[in-house]
PDB file of C-alpha atoms in Angstrom:
ATOM      1  CA  GLN A   1      -8.738 -10.602  -9.043  1.00 85.00           C
ATOM      2  CA  GLU A   2      -6.196  -9.430  -6.500  1.00 85.00           C
ATOM      3  CA  GLN A   3      -6.817  -6.132  -4.809  1.00 90.00           C
ATOM      4  CA  LEU A   4      -5.892  -3.957  -1.860  1.00 96.00           C
ATOM      5  CA  VAL A   5      -8.703  -2.078  -0.163  1.00 95.00           C
ATOM      6  CA  GLU A   6      -7.845   0.848   2.105  1.00 95.00           C
ATOM      7  CA  SER A   7      -9.971   2.469   4.760  1.00 95.00           C
ATOM      8  CA  GLY A   8      -9.649   4.938   7.612  1.00 96.00           C
ATOM      9  CA  GLY A   9      -8.752   8.194   5.903  1.00 94.00           C
ATOM     10  CA  GLY A  10     -10.478  11.470   6.694  1.00 97.00           C
ATOM     11  CA  SER A  11     -10.058  14.952   8.073  1.00 98.00           C
ATOM     12  CA  VAL A  12      -8.513  15.736  11.431  1.00 98.00           C
ATOM     13  CA  GLN A  13      -7.148  18.742  13.289  1.00 98.00           C
ATOM     14  CA  PRO A  14      -3.421  19.150  13.917  1.00 98.00           C
ATOM     15  CA  GLY A  15      -2.339  16.951  16.791  1.00 98.00           C
ATOM     16  CA  GLY A  16      -5.065  14.431  16.096  1.00 98.00           C
ATOM     17  CA  SER A  17      -4.859  10.751  15.166  1.00 98.00           C
ATOM     18  CA  LEU A  18      -6.062   8.469  12.410  1.00 98.00           C
ATOM     19  CA  ARG A  19      -5.663   4.756  11.746  1.00 98.00           C
ATOM     20  CA  LEU A  20      -5.451   3.456   8.199  1.00 98.00           C
ATOM     21  CA  SER A  21      -6.150  -0.152   7.261  1.00 98.00           C
ATOM     22  CA  CYS A  22      -5.429  -2.038   4.055  1.00 98.00           C
ATOM     23  CA  ALA A  23      -6.704  -5.541   3.374  1.00 97.00           C
ATOM     24  CA  ALA A  24      -5.377  -7.697   0.553  1.00 97.00           C
ATOM     25  CA  SER A  25      -7.613 -10.227  -1.159  1.00 94.00           C
ATOM     26  CA  GLY A  26      -7.465 -12.677  -4.053  1.00 92.00           C
ATOM     27  CA  SER A  27      -5.555 -15.878  -4.817  1.00 92.00           C
ATOM     28  CA  ILE A  28      -2.706 -14.949  -2.503  1.00 94.00           C
ATOM     29  CA  GLU A  29      -0.028 -17.533  -1.846  1.00 93.00           C
ATOM     30  CA  SER A  30       2.233 -15.265   0.183  1.00 93.00           C
ATOM     31  CA  ILE A  31       2.859 -11.596   0.972  1.00 96.00           C
ATOM     32  CA  ASN A  32       6.352 -10.210   1.383  1.00 96.00           C
ATOM     33  CA  ALA A  33       6.641  -6.511   2.232  1.00 96.00           C
ATOM     34  CA  MET A  34       3.623  -4.309   2.849  1.00 97.00           C
ATOM     35  CA  GLY A  35       3.804  -0.569   3.110  1.00 97.00           C
ATOM     36  CA  TRP A  36       2.242   2.857   2.995  1.00 98.00           C
ATOM     37  CA  TYR A  37       3.161   5.636   0.580  1.00 98.00           C
ATOM     38  CA  ARG A  38       1.730   9.123   0.247  1.00 98.00           C
ATOM     39  CA  GLN A  39       1.471  11.749  -2.424  1.00 98.00           C
ATOM     40  CA  ALA A  40       0.742  15.390  -1.730  1.00 96.00           C
ATOM     41  CA  PRO A  41      -0.424  17.769  -4.495  1.00 92.00           C
ATOM     42  CA  GLY A  42       2.461  18.700  -6.753  1.00 94.00           C
ATOM     43  CA  LYS A  43       4.846  16.268  -5.086  1.00 96.00           C
ATOM     44  CA  GLN A  44       6.159  12.814  -5.888  1.00 97.00           C
ATOM     45  CA  ARG A  45       4.874   9.725  -4.143  1.00 97.00           C
ATOM     46  CA  GLU A  46       7.057   8.918  -1.139  1.00 98.00           C
ATOM     47  CA  LEU A  47       7.484   6.017   1.235  1.00 98.00           C
ATOM     48  CA  VAL A  48       5.920   6.576   4.650  1.00 98.00           C
ATOM     49  CA  ALA A  49       6.599   3.187   6.242  1.00 98.00           C
ATOM     50  CA  ASP A  50       6.916  -0.457   5.336  1.00 97.00           C
ATOM     51  CA  ILE A  51       7.035  -3.785   7.131  1.00 98.00           C
ATOM     52  CA  THR A  52       8.373  -7.177   6.122  1.00 96.00           C
ATOM     53  CA  SER A  53       6.619 -10.471   6.679  1.00 93.00           C
ATOM     54  CA  GLY A  54       8.909 -10.961   9.660  1.00 93.00           C
ATOM     55  CA  GLY A  55       7.955  -7.646  11.218  1.00 94.00           C
ATOM     56  CA  SER A  56      10.980  -5.489  10.404  1.00 97.00           C
ATOM     57  CA  THR A  57       9.963  -1.883   9.855  1.00 98.00           C
ATOM     58  CA  THR A  58      11.241   1.197   8.032  1.00 98.00           C
ATOM     59  CA  TYR A  59       9.974   4.751   8.492  1.00 98.00           C
ATOM     60  CA  ALA A  60      10.474   8.037   6.721  1.00 98.00           C
ATOM     61  CA  ASP A  61      12.353  10.474   8.951  1.00 98.00           C
ATOM     62  CA  SER A  62       9.403  12.863   8.865  1.00 97.00           C
ATOM     63  CA  VAL A  63       7.084  10.364  10.596  1.00 98.00           C
ATOM     64  CA  LYS A  64       9.414   8.587  13.020  1.00 98.00           C
ATOM     65  CA  GLY A  65       8.044   8.638  16.540  1.00 97.00           C
ATOM     66  CA  ARG A  66       4.569   9.627  15.349  1.00 98.00           C
ATOM     67  CA  PHE A  67       3.453   6.821  13.000  1.00 98.00           C
ATOM     68  CA  THR A  68       3.434   3.089  13.662  1.00 98.00           C
ATOM     69  CA  ILE A  69       3.035   0.416  10.997  1.00 98.00           C
ATOM     70  CA  SER A  70       1.837  -3.082  11.861  1.00 98.00           C
ATOM     71  CA  ARG A  71       0.375  -6.081  10.076  1.00 97.00           C
ATOM     72  CA  ASP A  72      -1.837  -9.079  10.715  1.00 96.00           C
ATOM     73  CA  ASN A  73      -0.528 -11.862   8.487  1.00 95.00           C
ATOM     74  CA  ALA A  74      -3.550 -14.073   9.156  1.00 95.00           C
ATOM     75  CA  LYS A  75      -5.813 -11.341   7.783  1.00 96.00           C
ATOM     76  CA  ASN A  76      -3.451 -10.124   5.020  1.00 96.00           C
ATOM     77  CA  THR A  77      -3.896  -6.656   6.477  1.00 97.00           C
ATOM     78  CA  VAL A  78      -1.524  -3.787   7.176  1.00 98.00           C
ATOM     79  CA  TYR A  79      -2.244  -0.848   9.453  1.00 98.00           C
ATOM     80  CA  LEU A  80      -0.833   2.631   9.907  1.00 98.00           C
ATOM     81  CA  GLN A  81      -1.463   4.357  13.211  1.00 98.00           C
ATOM     82  CA  MET A  82      -0.853   8.072  12.766  1.00 98.00           C
ATOM     83  CA  ASN A  83      -0.530  10.261  15.857  1.00 98.00           C
ATOM     84  CA  SER A  84       0.399  13.913  16.359  1.00 98.00           C
ATOM     85  CA  LEU A  85      -0.666  14.666  12.819  1.00 98.00           C
ATOM     86  CA  LYS A  86       0.624  17.819  11.153  1.00 98.00           C
ATOM     87  CA  PRO A  87      -0.711  19.803   8.193  1.00 97.00           C
ATOM     88  CA  GLU A  88       2.259  18.583   6.157  1.00 97.00           C
ATOM     89  CA  ASP A  89       0.951  15.021   6.543  1.00 98.00           C
ATOM     90  CA  THR A  90      -1.938  15.955   4.262  1.00 98.00           C
ATOM     91  CA  ALA A  91      -1.818  13.669   1.221  1.00 98.00           C
ATOM     92  CA  VAL A  92      -3.401  10.721  -0.500  1.00 98.00           C
ATOM     93  CA  TYR A  93      -2.115   7.594   1.226  1.00 98.00           C
ATOM     94  CA  TYR A  94      -1.586   4.448  -0.816  1.00 98.00           C
ATOM     95  CA  CYS A  95      -1.133   0.897   0.371  1.00 98.00           C
ATOM     96  CA  ASN A  96       1.397  -1.337  -1.387  1.00 98.00           C
ATOM     97  CA  ALA A  97       2.052  -5.062  -1.115  1.00 98.00           C
ATOM     98  CA  VAL A  98       4.482  -7.428  -2.801  1.00 97.00           C
ATOM     99  CA  MET A  99       2.437 -10.576  -3.260  1.00 96.00           C
ATOM    100  CA  GLY A 100       2.890 -14.038  -4.697  1.00 94.00           C
ATOM    101  CA  ILE A 101      -0.270 -15.010  -6.551  1.00 93.00           C
ATOM    102  CA  ARG A 102      -1.436 -18.522  -7.408  1.00 91.00           C
ATOM    103  CA  LYS A 103      -1.965 -18.732 -11.163  1.00 87.00           C
ATOM    104  CA  GLN A 104      -3.677 -21.608 -12.936  1.00 86.00           C
ATOM    105  CA  GLY A 105      -1.144 -23.639 -14.854  1.00 84.00           C
ATOM    106  CA  SER A 106       1.821 -22.236 -12.926  1.00 84.00           C
ATOM    107  CA  ARG A 107       3.731 -24.410 -10.516  1.00 87.00           C
ATOM    108  CA  TRP A 108       5.058 -21.423  -8.620  1.00 88.00           C
ATOM    109  CA  PRO A 109       3.371 -18.247  -7.416  1.00 89.00           C
ATOM    110  CA  VAL A 110       3.731 -15.201  -9.641  1.00 92.00           C
ATOM    111  CA  TRP A 111       5.158 -12.233  -7.743  1.00 94.00           C
ATOM    112  CA  GLY A 112       4.122  -8.644  -8.300  1.00 94.00           C
ATOM    113  CA  SER A 113       3.711  -5.248  -6.646  1.00 96.00           C
ATOM    114  CA  TYR A 114       0.111  -4.212  -6.015  1.00 97.00           C
ATOM    115  CA  TRP A 115      -1.392  -0.846  -5.071  1.00 97.00           C
ATOM    116  CA  GLY A 116      -4.555   0.256  -3.365  1.00 96.00           C
ATOM    117  CA  GLN A 117      -6.804   2.981  -4.713  1.00 95.00           C
ATOM    118  CA  GLY A 118      -5.644   5.563  -2.181  1.00 96.00           C
ATOM    119  CA  THR A 119      -7.330   7.266   0.756  1.00 97.00           C
ATOM    120  CA  GLN A 120      -7.292  10.984   1.491  1.00 98.00           C
ATOM    121  CA  VAL A 121      -5.850  12.266   4.771  1.00 98.00           C
ATOM    122  CA  THR A 122      -6.362  15.964   5.484  1.00 98.00           C
ATOM    123  CA  VAL A 123      -4.878  17.688   8.525  1.00 98.00           C
ATOM    124  CA  SER A 124      -6.217  21.185   8.975  1.00 97.00           C
ATOM    125  CA  SER A 125      -7.548  23.492  11.637  1.00 95.00           C
TER     126      SER A 125
END
């Protein structure tokens, strides 16, 4: 059973830092893009940052210069280093990965988009 497990959320004061991690597991043949999304109460889920298997990154304008996404392909893990946190960064953060999964009876991997369970980040004084 393929899954993404996130860790590292919590509560922090404005200006503080947190580091989120997300590890993918299962019968993974390959992982394409990995990314972080967030959803604040009453708002739609939005992209925070993503990274391709080759290391190309994309950031939301609101986090540029403060957040850094990285990945360890050997560990099937993506990270989000969040610095200079603001109250408006408060949200549930979700990990996403586009993965090719080995399926019995299939010659080729089956590709799909997978989500983690979410981790709460609260920025408050």
